[in-house]
Coordinates of C-alpha atoms in Angstrom, one line a residue:
Chain A
M1000 CA 31.9 -78.0 -9.1
S1001 CA 35.2 -80.3 -10.6
F1002 CA 34.5 -83.8 -11.7
K1003 CA 36.4 -84.8 -8.9
A1004 CA 34.5 -82.8 -6.6
F1005 CA 31.8 -84.2 -7.5
L1006 CA 33.0 -88.0 -7.2
K1007 CA 34.3 -87.6 -4.3
K1008 CA 30.7 -86.0 -2.7
C1009 CA 29.3 -89.0 -4.4
L1010 CA 31.4 -91.5 -2.2
M1011 CA 30.6 -89.4 0.8
E1012 CA 26.9 -90.0 -0.2
Y1013 CA 27.3 -93.8 -0.8
F1014 CA 28.5 -94.6 3.0
V1015 CA 25.3 -92.6 3.9
I1016 CA 23.2 -94.3 1.4
T1017 CA 24.3 -97.9 2.9
T1018 CA 24.3 -97.0 6.1
C1019 CA 20.7 -95.8 5.5
V1020 CA 19.5 -98.3 3.2
T1021 CA 20.8 -101.5 6.2
A1022 CA 18.4 -99.2 8.6
A1023 CA 16.0 -99.5 6.1
I1024 CA 15.8 -103.6 5.5
A1025 CA 16.4 -104.0 9.6
I1026 CA 13.0 -101.8 10.2
L1027 CA 11.1 -103.1 6.8
G1028 CA 12.3 -106.3 7.6
Q1029 CA 11.7 -106.3 11.7
A1030 CA 7.9 -105.0 10.8
L1031 CA 7.0 -107.2 7.8
D1032 CA 9.0 -110.3 7.8
P1033 CA 10.6 -110.8 11.0
T1034 CA 10.9 -114.3 10.6
A1035 CA 13.1 -114.3 7.4
R1036 CA 16.3 -116.0 7.3
F1037 CA 19.4 -115.6 4.8
G1038 CA 22.7 -116.0 4.5
Y1039 CA 25.8 -114.0 3.6
E1040 CA 24.7 -112.9 0.4
A1041 CA 22.6 -110.1 2.0
Y1042 CA 25.4 -108.1 2.9
W1043 CA 25.7 -107.2 -0.6
S1044 CA 22.0 -105.7 -0.7
P1045 CA 22.9 -102.5 0.8
L1046 CA 26.2 -102.0 -0.9
T1047 CA 24.5 -102.2 -4.1
F1048 CA 21.7 -100.9 -4.3
G1049 CA 24.0 -97.9 -2.9
F1050 CA 25.9 -97.8 -5.8
V1051 CA 22.9 -98.2 -8.1
G1052 CA 21.0 -94.9 -6.0
L1053 CA 24.3 -93.3 -6.7
I1054 CA 24.2 -94.1 -10.5
P1055 CA 21.2 -91.2 -11.1
S1056 CA 23.1 -88.7 -9.0
F1057 CA 25.0 -88.0 -12.8
I1058 CA 21.7 -85.3 -13.1
T1059 CA 22.7 -83.2 -10.4
Y1060 CA 26.1 -82.7 -11.8
S1061 CA 26.9 -79.6 -13.4
R1062 CA 30.1 -77.8 -14.1
K1063 CA 28.9 -74.3 -14.3
E1064 CA 26.9 -72.8 -11.1
L1065 CA 22.7 -73.7 -11.4
S1066 CA 20.6 -71.3 -10.5
F1067 CA 17.7 -72.3 -7.5
Q1068 CA 14.9 -72.7 -10.3
Q1069 CA 17.4 -75.3 -11.8
A1070 CA 19.2 -76.9 -8.5
L1071 CA 15.3 -77.7 -7.1
L1072 CA 14.8 -78.9 -11.0
R1073 CA 16.8 -81.2 -11.2
K1074 CA 16.7 -82.3 -7.7
A1075 CA 13.0 -82.7 -8.6
I1076 CA 14.3 -84.9 -11.7
H1077 CA 16.5 -86.8 -9.5
V1078 CA 14.6 -88.1 -7.3
V1079 CA 11.9 -89.6 -9.9
V1080 CA 14.7 -91.0 -11.6
L1081 CA 16.4 -92.7 -8.3
E1082 CA 12.4 -94.3 -7.3
V1083 CA 12.0 -95.4 -11.0
T1084 CA 16.0 -96.9 -11.3
L1085 CA 15.9 -98.1 -8.1
V1086 CA 12.2 -100.0 -8.2
A1087 CA 13.0 -101.7 -11.7
F1088 CA 16.8 -102.8 -9.9
G1089 CA 14.3 -103.8 -7.4
F1090 CA 12.1 -105.7 -10.2
W1091 CA 15.6 -107.2 -11.6
V1092 CA 17.0 -108.6 -9.0
G1093 CA 13.9 -110.3 -7.5
I1094 CA 13.0 -108.5 -4.3
L1095 CA 9.7 -106.7 -5.5
H1096 CA 7.1 -108.6 -7.1
A1097 CA 3.7 -107.1 -6.0
F1098 CA 2.1 -103.5 -6.2
S1099 CA 1.9 -103.3 -2.4
D1100 CA 6.2 -104.0 -1.9
T1101 CA 7.1 -101.7 -4.2
S1102 CA 5.3 -98.7 -2.3
L1103 CA 7.2 -99.9 0.5
F1104 CA 10.1 -99.3 -1.2
M1105 CA 9.0 -96.4 -3.0
L1106 CA 8.7 -94.6 0.6
S1107 CA 11.8 -96.3 2.0
V1108 CA 14.0 -95.1 -0.9
F1109 CA 12.5 -91.5 -0.4
I1110 CA 13.0 -91.7 3.7
I1111 CA 17.0 -92.4 2.6
Y1112 CA 16.5 -89.5 -0.2
L1113 CA 15.8 -87.4 2.7
A1114 CA 18.3 -88.5 5.1
V1115 CA 21.1 -88.0 2.8
N1116 CA 20.2 -84.4 2.0
L1117 CA 19.6 -83.8 5.9
I1118 CA 22.8 -85.3 6.7
S1119 CA 24.6 -83.0 3.8
W1120 CA 22.4 -80.3 5.1
Q1121 CA 23.9 -80.2 8.5
F1122 CA 27.7 -80.7 7.4
D1123 CA 27.1 -78.0 5.5
K1124 CA 25.6 -75.6 8.5
K1125 CA 28.2 -77.0 10.8
D1126 CA 30.2 -75.1 8.4
A1127 CA 28.6 -72.2 8.1
G1128 CA 28.7 -72.1 12.3
E1129 CA 31.9 -72.5 12.0
I1130 CA 32.6 -69.7 9.1
N1131 CA 30.5 -67.9 11.5
K1132 CA 32.2 -68.1 14.6
T1133 CA 36.2 -67.1 12.7
L1134 CA 34.1 -64.2 11.2
K1135 CA 33.0 -62.5 14.2
S1136 CA 36.4 -63.1 15.6
L1137 CA 38.1 -61.4 12.7
Q1138 CA 35.7 -58.8 12.5
G1139 CA 35.5 -58.5 16.9
R1140 CA 39.7 -58.3 16.9
S1141 CA 39.8 -55.9 13.8
E1142 CA 37.3 -53.3 15.5
Q1143 CA 39.6 -53.3 18.7
Chain B
M1412 CA 51.0 -57.1 23.5
K1413 CA 51.6 -53.8 24.9
V1414 CA 50.3 -51.4 22.5
S1415 CA 51.3 -47.3 22.0
V1416 CA 50.0 -44.7 20.3
K1417 CA 52.2 -41.5 19.2
Q1418 CA 51.3 -38.5 17.5
I1419 CA 53.3 -36.4 15.4
G1420 CA 53.0 -33.7 13.0
R1421 CA 51.7 -33.0 10.0
G1422 CA 54.9 -32.8 8.1
Q1423 CA 55.8 -36.6 9.1
E1424 CA 54.5 -39.9 7.8
E1425 CA 52.5 -41.8 9.4
Q1426 CA 53.4 -45.5 10.3
A1427 CA 52.7 -48.1 12.3
I1428 CA 56.2 -50.8 13.6
I1429 CA 55.2 -53.7 15.1
L1430 CA 57.8 -55.1 17.5
C1431 CA 57.1 -59.2 17.8
Y1432 CA 59.6 -62.1 18.7
E1433 CA 57.4 -64.2 15.6
V1434 CA 55.7 -63.3 12.4
N1435 CA 53.1 -65.3 13.5
E1436 CA 49.5 -65.5 12.2
N1437 CA 47.8 -62.5 14.7
V1438 CA 50.8 -60.2 13.5
K1439 CA 50.4 -60.9 9.7
N1440 CA 46.2 -60.0 10.2
I1441 CA 46.9 -57.2 12.3
V1442 CA 50.0 -56.0 9.4
S1443 CA 46.9 -56.8 7.0
Y1444 CA 44.5 -54.4 8.8
I1445 CA 46.9 -52.1 9.3
K1446 CA 47.4 -52.1 5.0
A1447 CA 43.7 -52.0 4.4
A1448 CA 43.0 -49.3 6.7
G1449 CA 44.6 -46.5 5.2
D1450 CA 43.8 -48.0 1.4
T1451 CA 41.4 -45.8 -1.2
L1452 CA 40.7 -46.7 -4.6
A1453 CA 39.1 -43.9 -7.4
G1454 CA 35.6 -44.4 -7.6
Y1455 CA 33.2 -43.0 -10.0
V1456 CA 29.7 -41.6 -10.1
D1457 CA 28.3 -39.6 -13.0
E1458 CA 31.4 -39.5 -14.5
R1459 CA 33.1 -37.7 -11.2
V1460 CA 36.0 -39.5 -9.6
S1461 CA 35.8 -40.3 -5.5
Q1462 CA 38.3 -41.6 -3.5
I1463 CA 36.8 -44.8 -1.5
S1464 CA 38.1 -45.9 2.0
L1465 CA 38.5 -50.1 1.1
Q1466 CA 36.7 -50.6 4.6
D1467 CA 33.6 -49.2 3.2
I1468 CA 32.8 -51.3 0.4
F1469 CA 30.7 -54.3 1.0
Y1470 CA 30.7 -56.0 -1.7
V1471 CA 32.3 -55.6 -6.0
E1472 CA 30.3 -56.7 -8.5
A1473 CA 31.1 -57.0 -12.1
V1474 CA 28.4 -56.6 -14.8
D1475 CA 28.8 -56.7 -18.7
D1476 CA 32.0 -55.6 -18.7
R1477 CA 31.9 -52.5 -15.9
V1478 CA 32.4 -53.1 -12.1
F1479 CA 30.9 -51.9 -9.2
A1480 CA 31.6 -51.1 -6.0
Y1481 CA 28.7 -51.0 -3.9
T1482 CA 29.3 -49.4 0.0
A1483 CA 26.7 -48.4 2.3
K1484 CA 25.5 -45.4 0.7
K1485 CA 26.8 -45.1 -3.2
V1486 CA 27.5 -47.2 -6.1
Y1487 CA 30.7 -46.4 -7.6
E1488 CA 32.1 -47.8 -10.6
L1489 CA 35.4 -48.1 -10.6
K1490 CA 37.9 -48.6 -13.8
C1491 CA 39.2 -51.9 -13.6
K1492 CA 38.4 -55.2 -14.3
L1493 CA 37.1 -57.9 -11.0
Y1494 CA 40.0 -60.5 -11.3
E1495 CA 42.9 -57.3 -11.4
F1496 CA 40.4 -55.4 -7.8
I1497 CA 40.8 -59.5 -6.6
T1498 CA 44.8 -59.5 -7.3
L1499 CA 45.1 -56.1 -6.0
F1500 CA 43.0 -56.5 -3.2
E1501 CA 42.5 -60.2 -1.7
N1502 CA 44.9 -59.9 0.8
R1503 CA 43.2 -56.7 2.3
R1504 CA 40.1 -59.1 3.2
F1505 CA 38.3 -59.2 0.1
F1506 CA 36.7 -62.8 -0.9
R1507 CA 35.5 -63.9 -4.8
C1508 CA 32.9 -65.1 -3.9
S1509 CA 31.3 -66.4 -7.3
K1510 CA 32.2 -65.5 -11.2
S1511 CA 30.7 -62.0 -10.9
F1512 CA 31.2 -61.1 -7.1
V1513 CA 34.0 -60.0 -4.3
I1514 CA 32.8 -59.6 -1.1
N1515 CA 34.3 -58.4 1.8
L1516 CA 34.6 -60.2 4.8
M1517 CA 34.4 -57.7 7.2
K1518 CA 30.8 -56.9 6.4
I1519 CA 29.2 -60.3 6.5
D1520 CA 26.9 -60.2 9.7
N1521 CA 26.5 -64.2 9.0
V1522 CA 26.4 -67.4 6.4
R1523 CA 23.9 -69.8 5.9
P1524 CA 23.8 -72.9 4.0
I1525 CA 21.3 -72.6 1.1
L1526 CA 20.5 -75.6 -2.0
N1527 CA 23.3 -77.3 -3.5
G1528 CA 25.9 -76.9 -1.5
R1529 CA 25.9 -72.9 -1.6
F1530 CA 26.5 -70.5 1.5
L1531 CA 24.3 -67.1 1.5
A1532 CA 26.0 -64.5 2.7
T1533 CA 24.2 -61.6 4.8
L1534 CA 25.7 -58.7 5.0
F1535 CA 25.8 -55.8 7.8
S1536 CA 23.6 -52.9 5.2
G1537 CA 21.2 -56.7 5.3
E1538 CA 21.9 -57.6 1.0
E1539 CA 21.9 -61.5 0.1
I1540 CA 25.1 -62.4 -1.7
I1541 CA 25.3 -66.4 -3.2
I1542 CA 28.8 -67.9 -2.3
S1543 CA 28.9 -70.0 -5.3
R1544 CA 29.9 -74.1 -4.3
Q1545 CA 33.0 -74.1 -6.1
Y1546 CA 34.1 -70.5 -3.9
V1547 CA 33.2 -72.4 -0.2
P1548 CA 35.8 -74.8 0.0
E1549 CA 38.1 -71.9 -0.3
L1550 CA 36.5 -69.8 1.9
K1551 CA 36.4 -72.7 4.4
K1552 CA 40.6 -73.0 4.4
R1553 CA 41.0 -69.1 4.1
L1554 CA 38.6 -68.6 7.2
L1555 CA 39.0 -72.1 8.7
G1556 CA 42.6 -72.9 8.4
E1557 CA 45.0 -70.4 7.5
N1558 CA 45.4 -67.2 5.4
I1559 CA 42.9 -64.5 6.5

């Protein structure tokens, strides 16, 4: 994958991540601290976490084609680095204070990670469906 | 479109003439198919040469400095480089799907996504060939866009 294509993919993922972070904040906030009040600065939170969450994505970038095992290994390393980076960032900006917060936060990050990958998978599945449809039409037409 | 088939004697050259209002994608596809239908290629098995019909080739693979064409029953060595093969036959429904594989689009049963943006093509022979991430956009463009 070219670096340009990789950045394009990151940009698409960024929007998915920020949406998922917003949803996670809403769900966790309503469940854990429903009376909390905050100002406009709170809107920066999903954007910032989305950006910080994208930085470890460079682990998955490779100019060369990775084998299935290499890709799987990089994904595993990516999720670990992602968790560590976001937890460290969370403590640094002061939204995390205790272990109980951290474990819930890490679970949210993992769920968002799965959601982003699932959405990406769904796009690929849709493309595969269209390709299969066109292939069938092409092969059927040529058999006539 | 009205279709007419006329039998000719052995002494005459076979040909297809398309009478159309405009040369659109459908006409281009028909031309491409007719051209591919008659094409053959020299393939070697144990230094014995045979003519392989392009239509019978499922995929072509480069292994080290050698190139092999896989049909349903046999594997032939081709005396050309992979890039030469794809240059010659790209418009005959062949598609380069990775660094060392060229696949016949007419022999793909289905494709499905696998990890890391790659697709896996299952051929009618049951064999599976990986479509590299960098070639997926080109496949989509070729199949879903235009220029089949």
